[in-house]
Amino acid sequence: WICFLALLGVLATLPWCIEVVRQSLAARGRPLIGLGLASVVVIAIQLFGVPHELVTVFAGYGALEQAYHLEPMAKYGATSTALYGPLLHLFGPSTDVMIGANLALGLCTVFMAASLAIRLGGPTLEAPYNAALAVLVIGIAPVLMHDRGTESVLVPMQFFALGSLLHLEVWLRT
């Protein structure tokens, strides 16, 4: 239940996190066309150039079954069950649901990581196209692209860690 409560906390703070990312990437006169193009490139490559498949076929099906029955996943822990379980009940027990959730969270992490890089870089990263470059560098890293197209539990953990770091960075600035 603790993981479900933590997930609800994530959902409650998600609008604030989206606003912080938006302000970081689109602020200070940065041209939105560069950021938009970089985003389209990353999303297009991710959706059409990277296979979306299970990394560990038999373990992936086992994880799907455990998450669907809301049992802690032996290999991955209760957080994965809390994340994937409700989605599997909502959209049906399919590996596509887990992979789709990872795609969505993974693409969000690209923008969160780029935002964090810009925020932590301070005035040295104020050049007009640095947000677009950060999105491209983080977005097309091969190992991260591969993970986003799988059932890897590293993707949600990256999302949670980057969200926590964004919260911490904003809190430390206030």
PDB file of C-alpha atoms in Angstrom:
ATOM      1  CA  TRP A   1       0.000   0.000   0.000  1.00  0.00           C
ATOM      2  CA  ILE A   2       2.906   2.319   0.592  1.00  0.00           C
ATOM      3  CA  CYS A   3       3.838   2.111  -3.091  1.00  0.00           C
ATOM      4  CA  PHE A   4       0.267   2.917  -4.125  1.00  0.00           C
ATOM      5  CA  LEU A   5       0.293   5.964  -1.832  1.00  0.00           C
ATOM      6  CA  ALA A   6       3.640   7.054  -3.251  1.00  0.00           C
ATOM      7  CA  LEU A   7       2.255   6.663  -6.775  1.00  0.00           C
ATOM      8  CA  LEU A   8      -0.733   8.825  -5.830  1.00  0.00           C
ATOM      9  CA  GLY A   9       1.731  11.425  -4.535  1.00  0.00           C
ATOM     10  CA  VAL A  10       3.512  11.344  -7.882  1.00  0.00           C
ATOM     11  CA  LEU A  11       0.227  11.820  -9.707  1.00  0.00           C
ATOM     12  CA  ALA A  12      -0.738  14.708  -7.412  1.00  0.00           C
ATOM     13  CA  THR A  13       2.534  16.557  -8.030  1.00  0.00           C
ATOM     14  CA  LEU A  14       2.708  15.796 -11.757  1.00  0.00           C
ATOM     15  CA  PRO A  15       1.070  19.076 -12.893  1.00  0.00           C
ATOM     16  CA  TRP A  16       3.615  21.048 -10.870  1.00  0.00           C
ATOM     17  CA  CYS A  17       6.466  19.011 -12.353  1.00  0.00           C
ATOM     18  CA  ILE A  18       5.155  19.586 -15.891  1.00  0.00           C
ATOM     19  CA  GLU A  19       5.044  23.332 -15.236  1.00  0.00           C
ATOM     20  CA  VAL A  20       8.629  23.368 -13.915  1.00  0.00           C
ATOM     21  CA  VAL A  21       9.818  21.494 -17.020  1.00  0.00           C
ATOM     22  CA  ARG A  22       7.880  23.840 -19.304  1.00  0.00           C
ATOM     23  CA  GLN A  23       9.279  26.940 -17.616  1.00  0.00           C
ATOM     24  CA  SER A  24      12.824  25.584 -17.696  1.00  0.00           C
ATOM     25  CA  LEU A  25      12.856  24.553 -21.333  1.00  0.00           C
ATOM     26  CA  ALA A  26      10.762  27.352 -22.838  1.00  0.00           C
ATOM     27  CA  ALA A  27      11.979  30.271 -20.725  1.00  0.00           C
ATOM     28  CA  ARG A  28      14.383  33.137 -21.244  1.00  0.00           C
ATOM     29  CA  GLY A  29      13.758  33.740 -24.909  1.00  0.00           C
ATOM     30  CA  ARG A  30      14.673  30.259 -26.079  1.00  0.00           C
ATOM     31  CA  PRO A  31      13.258  29.664 -29.556  1.00  0.00           C
ATOM     32  CA  LEU A  32      10.449  27.137 -29.301  1.00  0.00           C
ATOM     33  CA  ILE A  33      10.980  25.990 -32.888  1.00  0.00           C
ATOM     34  CA  GLY A  34      14.311  24.348 -31.967  1.00  0.00           C
ATOM     35  CA  LEU A  35      12.815  22.677 -28.922  1.00  0.00           C
ATOM     36  CA  GLY A  36       9.823  21.529 -30.967  1.00  0.00           C
ATOM     37  CA  LEU A  37      11.996  20.078 -33.722  1.00  0.00           C
ATOM     38  CA  ALA A  38      14.242  18.302 -31.227  1.00  0.00           C
ATOM     39  CA  SER A  39      11.155  16.852 -29.535  1.00  0.00           C
ATOM     40  CA  VAL A  40       9.690  15.634 -32.824  1.00  0.00           C
ATOM     41  CA  VAL A  41      13.005  14.012 -33.791  1.00  0.00           C
ATOM     42  CA  VAL A  42      13.310  12.171 -30.466  1.00  0.00           C
ATOM     43  CA  ILE A  43       9.676  11.029 -30.468  1.00  0.00           C
ATOM     44  CA  ALA A  44       9.781   9.936 -34.120  1.00  0.00           C
ATOM     45  CA  ILE A  45      12.967   7.922 -33.662  1.00  0.00           C
ATOM     46  CA  GLN A  46      11.591   6.373 -30.469  1.00  0.00           C
ATOM     47  CA  LEU A  47       8.267   5.377 -31.996  1.00  0.00           C
ATOM     48  CA  PHE A  48       9.389   4.311 -35.459  1.00  0.00           C
ATOM     49  CA  GLY A  49      13.087   3.456 -35.194  1.00  0.00           C
ATOM     50  CA  VAL A  50      13.330   1.481 -31.966  1.00  0.00           C
ATOM     51  CA  PRO A  51      11.774  -1.963 -31.488  1.00  0.00           C
ATOM     52  CA  HIS A  52       9.149  -2.199 -28.747  1.00  0.00           C
ATOM     53  CA  GLU A  53       9.612  -5.652 -27.291  1.00  0.00           C
ATOM     54  CA  LEU A  54      10.251  -7.535 -24.098  1.00  0.00           C
ATOM     55  CA  VAL A  55      13.869  -7.741 -23.049  1.00  0.00           C
ATOM     56  CA  THR A  56      13.419 -10.840 -20.946  1.00  0.00           C
ATOM     57  CA  VAL A  57      10.567 -12.709 -22.585  1.00  0.00           C
ATOM     58  CA  PHE A  58       9.770 -15.277 -19.908  1.00  0.00           C
ATOM     59  CA  ALA A  59      10.528 -12.952 -16.991  1.00  0.00           C
ATOM     60  CA  GLY A  60       8.494 -10.248 -18.758  1.00  0.00           C
ATOM     61  CA  TYR A  61       5.422 -12.479 -18.954  1.00  0.00           C
ATOM     62  CA  GLY A  62       5.919 -13.471 -15.323  1.00  0.00           C
ATOM     63  CA  ALA A  63       6.173  -9.813 -14.308  1.00  0.00           C
ATOM     64  CA  LEU A  64       2.995  -9.086 -16.262  1.00  0.00           C
ATOM     65  CA  GLU A  65       1.119 -11.838 -14.433  1.00  0.00           C
ATOM     66  CA  GLN A  66       2.355 -10.729 -11.005  1.00  0.00           C
ATOM     67  CA  ALA A  67       1.514  -7.083 -11.682  1.00  0.00           C
ATOM     68  CA  TYR A  68      -1.935  -7.986 -12.992  1.00  0.00           C
ATOM     69  CA  HIS A  69      -2.704  -9.931  -9.801  1.00  0.00           C
ATOM     70  CA  LEU A  70      -1.223  -7.063  -7.736  1.00  0.00           C
ATOM     71  CA  GLU A  71       1.445  -9.312  -6.266  1.00  0.00           C
ATOM     72  CA  PRO A  72       4.894  -7.860  -5.589  1.00  0.00           C
ATOM     73  CA  MET A  73       7.139  -8.780  -8.494  1.00  0.00           C
ATOM     74  CA  ALA A  74       9.836 -11.087  -7.207  1.00  0.00           C
ATOM     75  CA  LYS A  75      12.502  -9.548  -9.399  1.00  0.00           C
ATOM     76  CA  TYR A  76      11.323  -5.929  -9.501  1.00  0.00           C
ATOM     77  CA  GLY A  77       9.526  -5.201  -6.236  1.00  0.00           C
ATOM     78  CA  ALA A  78       6.241  -3.627  -5.218  1.00  0.00           C
ATOM     79  CA  THR A  79       6.690  -0.310  -7.024  1.00  0.00           C
ATOM     80  CA  SER A  80       6.356  -1.997 -10.402  1.00  0.00           C
ATOM     81  CA  THR A  81       3.199  -3.730  -9.225  1.00  0.00           C
ATOM     82  CA  ALA A  82       1.777  -0.412  -8.023  1.00  0.00           C
ATOM     83  CA  LEU A  83       2.555   1.224 -11.364  1.00  0.00           C
ATOM     84  CA  TYR A  84       1.686  -1.496 -13.855  1.00  0.00           C
ATOM     85  CA  GLY A  85      -1.089  -3.326 -11.956  1.00  0.00           C
ATOM     86  CA  PRO A  86      -3.784  -0.631 -12.243  1.00  0.00           C
ATOM     87  CA  LEU A  87      -2.818   0.045 -15.870  1.00  0.00           C
ATOM     88  CA  LEU A  88      -3.140  -3.645 -16.709  1.00  0.00           C
ATOM     89  CA  HIS A  89      -6.602  -3.731 -15.135  1.00  0.00           C
ATOM     90  CA  LEU A  90      -7.625  -0.572 -16.964  1.00  0.00           C
ATOM     91  CA  PHE A  91      -6.282  -1.461 -20.438  1.00  0.00           C
ATOM     92  CA  GLY A  92      -6.119  -5.251 -20.278  1.00  0.00           C
ATOM     93  CA  PRO A  93      -3.386  -7.750 -19.422  1.00  0.00           C
ATOM     94  CA  SER A  94      -0.936  -7.212 -22.254  1.00  0.00           C
ATOM     95  CA  THR A  95       2.778  -6.618 -22.457  1.00  0.00           C
ATOM     96  CA  ASP A  96       1.914  -3.686 -24.728  1.00  0.00           C
ATOM     97  CA  VAL A  97       0.486  -1.897 -21.676  1.00  0.00           C
ATOM     98  CA  MET A  98       3.781  -2.197 -19.784  1.00  0.00           C
ATOM     99  CA  ILE A  99       5.788  -1.144 -22.824  1.00  0.00           C
ATOM    100  CA  GLY A 100       3.380   1.731 -23.525  1.00  0.00           C
ATOM    101  CA  ALA A 101       3.686   2.956 -19.943  1.00  0.00           C
ATOM    102  CA  ASN A 102       7.464   2.834 -20.254  1.00  0.00           C
ATOM    103  CA  LEU A 103       7.332   4.733 -23.547  1.00  0.00           C
ATOM    104  CA  ALA A 104       5.220   7.478 -21.986  1.00  0.00           C
ATOM    105  CA  LEU A 105       7.302   7.721 -18.811  1.00  0.00           C
ATOM    106  CA  GLY A 106      10.551   7.413 -20.750  1.00  0.00           C
ATOM    107  CA  LEU A 107       9.697  10.257 -23.100  1.00  0.00           C
ATOM    108  CA  CYS A 108       8.720  12.369 -20.086  1.00  0.00           C
ATOM    109  CA  THR A 109      12.125  11.647 -18.532  1.00  0.00           C
ATOM    110  CA  VAL A 110      13.842  13.087 -21.610  1.00  0.00           C
ATOM    111  CA  PHE A 111      12.258  16.457 -20.941  1.00  0.00           C
ATOM    112  CA  MET A 112      12.729  16.203 -17.179  1.00  0.00           C
ATOM    113  CA  ALA A 113      16.437  15.425 -17.587  1.00  0.00           C
ATOM    114  CA  ALA A 114      16.883  18.252 -20.101  1.00  0.00           C
ATOM    115  CA  SER A 115      15.094  20.627 -17.731  1.00  0.00           C
ATOM    116  CA  LEU A 116      17.275  19.532 -14.823  1.00  0.00           C
ATOM    117  CA  ALA A 117      20.429  19.985 -16.926  1.00  0.00           C
ATOM    118  CA  ILE A 118      19.376  23.523 -17.860  1.00  0.00           C
ATOM    119  CA  ARG A 119      18.407  24.391 -14.277  1.00  0.00           C
ATOM    120  CA  LEU A 120      21.625  23.002 -12.775  1.00  0.00           C
ATOM    121  CA  GLY A 121      23.789  24.576 -15.478  1.00  0.00           C
ATOM    122  CA  GLY A 122      22.672  28.039 -14.456  1.00  0.00           C
ATOM    123  CA  PRO A 123      23.767  31.041 -16.517  1.00  0.00           C
ATOM    124  CA  THR A 124      26.347  29.015 -18.438  1.00  0.00           C
ATOM    125  CA  LEU A 125      23.548  27.161 -20.240  1.00  0.00           C
ATOM    126  CA  GLU A 126      21.522  30.197 -21.245  1.00  0.00           C
ATOM    127  CA  ALA A 127      22.331  29.924 -24.960  1.00  0.00           C
ATOM    128  CA  PRO A 128      19.207  29.939 -27.142  1.00  0.00           C
ATOM    129  CA  TYR A 129      19.356  26.332 -28.375  1.00  0.00           C
ATOM    130  CA  ASN A 130      20.727  24.583 -25.289  1.00  0.00           C
ATOM    131  CA  ALA A 131      17.315  23.218 -24.297  1.00  0.00           C
ATOM    132  CA  ALA A 132      16.924  21.632 -27.737  1.00  0.00           C
ATOM    133  CA  LEU A 133      20.455  20.216 -27.561  1.00  0.00           C
ATOM    134  CA  ALA A 134      19.802  18.790 -24.099  1.00  0.00           C
ATOM    135  CA  VAL A 135      16.624  17.092 -25.363  1.00  0.00           C
ATOM    136  CA  LEU A 136      18.522  15.605 -28.317  1.00  0.00           C
ATOM    137  CA  VAL A 137      21.527  14.426 -26.294  1.00  0.00           C
ATOM    138  CA  ILE A 138      19.390  12.743 -23.655  1.00  0.00           C
ATOM    139  CA  GLY A 139      16.643  11.665 -26.037  1.00  0.00           C
ATOM    140  CA  ILE A 140      18.749   9.781 -28.563  1.00  0.00           C
ATOM    141  CA  ALA A 141      21.126   8.010 -26.190  1.00  0.00           C
ATOM    142  CA  PRO A 142      20.903   4.439 -27.556  1.00  0.00           C
ATOM    143  CA  VAL A 143      20.695   2.543 -24.265  1.00  0.00           C
ATOM    144  CA  LEU A 144      17.977   4.866 -22.963  1.00  0.00           C
ATOM    145  CA  MET A 145      16.034   4.607 -26.217  1.00  0.00           C
ATOM    146  CA  HIS A 146      16.209   0.823 -26.024  1.00  0.00           C
ATOM    147  CA  ASP A 147      15.022   0.742 -22.408  1.00  0.00           C
ATOM    148  CA  ARG A 148      12.057   3.012 -23.170  1.00  0.00           C
ATOM    149  CA  GLY A 149      10.805   0.430 -25.688  1.00  0.00           C
ATOM    150  CA  THR A 150      10.852  -2.463 -23.235  1.00  0.00           C
ATOM    151  CA  GLU A 151       9.387  -3.539 -19.900  1.00  0.00           C
ATOM    152  CA  SER A 152      12.545  -2.384 -18.089  1.00  0.00           C
ATOM    153  CA  VAL A 153      11.840  -1.136 -14.580  1.00  0.00           C
ATOM    154  CA  LEU A 154      14.711   1.318 -14.948  1.00  0.00           C
ATOM    155  CA  VAL A 155      12.429   3.615 -16.948  1.00  0.00           C
ATOM    156  CA  PRO A 156       9.879   4.309 -14.175  1.00  0.00           C
ATOM    157  CA  MET A 157      12.710   4.577 -11.669  1.00  0.00           C
ATOM    158  CA  GLN A 158      14.421   7.203 -13.859  1.00  0.00           C
ATOM    159  CA  PHE A 159      11.115   9.067 -14.008  1.00  0.00           C
ATOM    160  CA  PHE A 160      10.711   8.986 -10.222  1.00  0.00           C
ATOM    161  CA  ALA A 161      14.362   9.908  -9.562  1.00  0.00           C
ATOM    162  CA  LEU A 162      14.370  12.820 -12.003  1.00  0.00           C
ATOM    163  CA  GLY A 163      11.047  14.074 -10.645  1.00  0.00           C
ATOM    164  CA  SER A 164      12.487  13.946  -7.133  1.00  0.00           C
ATOM    165  CA  LEU A 165      15.614  15.800  -8.231  1.00  0.00           C
ATOM    166  CA  LEU A 166      13.511  18.501  -9.883  1.00  0.00           C
ATOM    167  CA  HIS A 167      11.487  18.918  -6.686  1.00  0.00           C
ATOM    168  CA  LEU A 168      14.690  19.072  -4.649  1.00  0.00           C
ATOM    169  CA  GLU A 169      16.333  21.597  -6.972  1.00  0.00           C
ATOM    170  CA  VAL A 170      13.304  23.921  -6.874  1.00  0.00           C
ATOM    171  CA  TRP A 171      13.044  23.554  -3.091  1.00  0.00           C
ATOM    172  CA  LEU A 172      16.742  24.389  -2.646  1.00  0.00           C
ATOM    173  CA  ARG A 173      16.345  27.541  -4.769  1.00  0.00           C
ATOM    174  CA  THR A 174      13.465  28.821  -2.638  1.00  0.00           C
TER     175      THR A 174
END
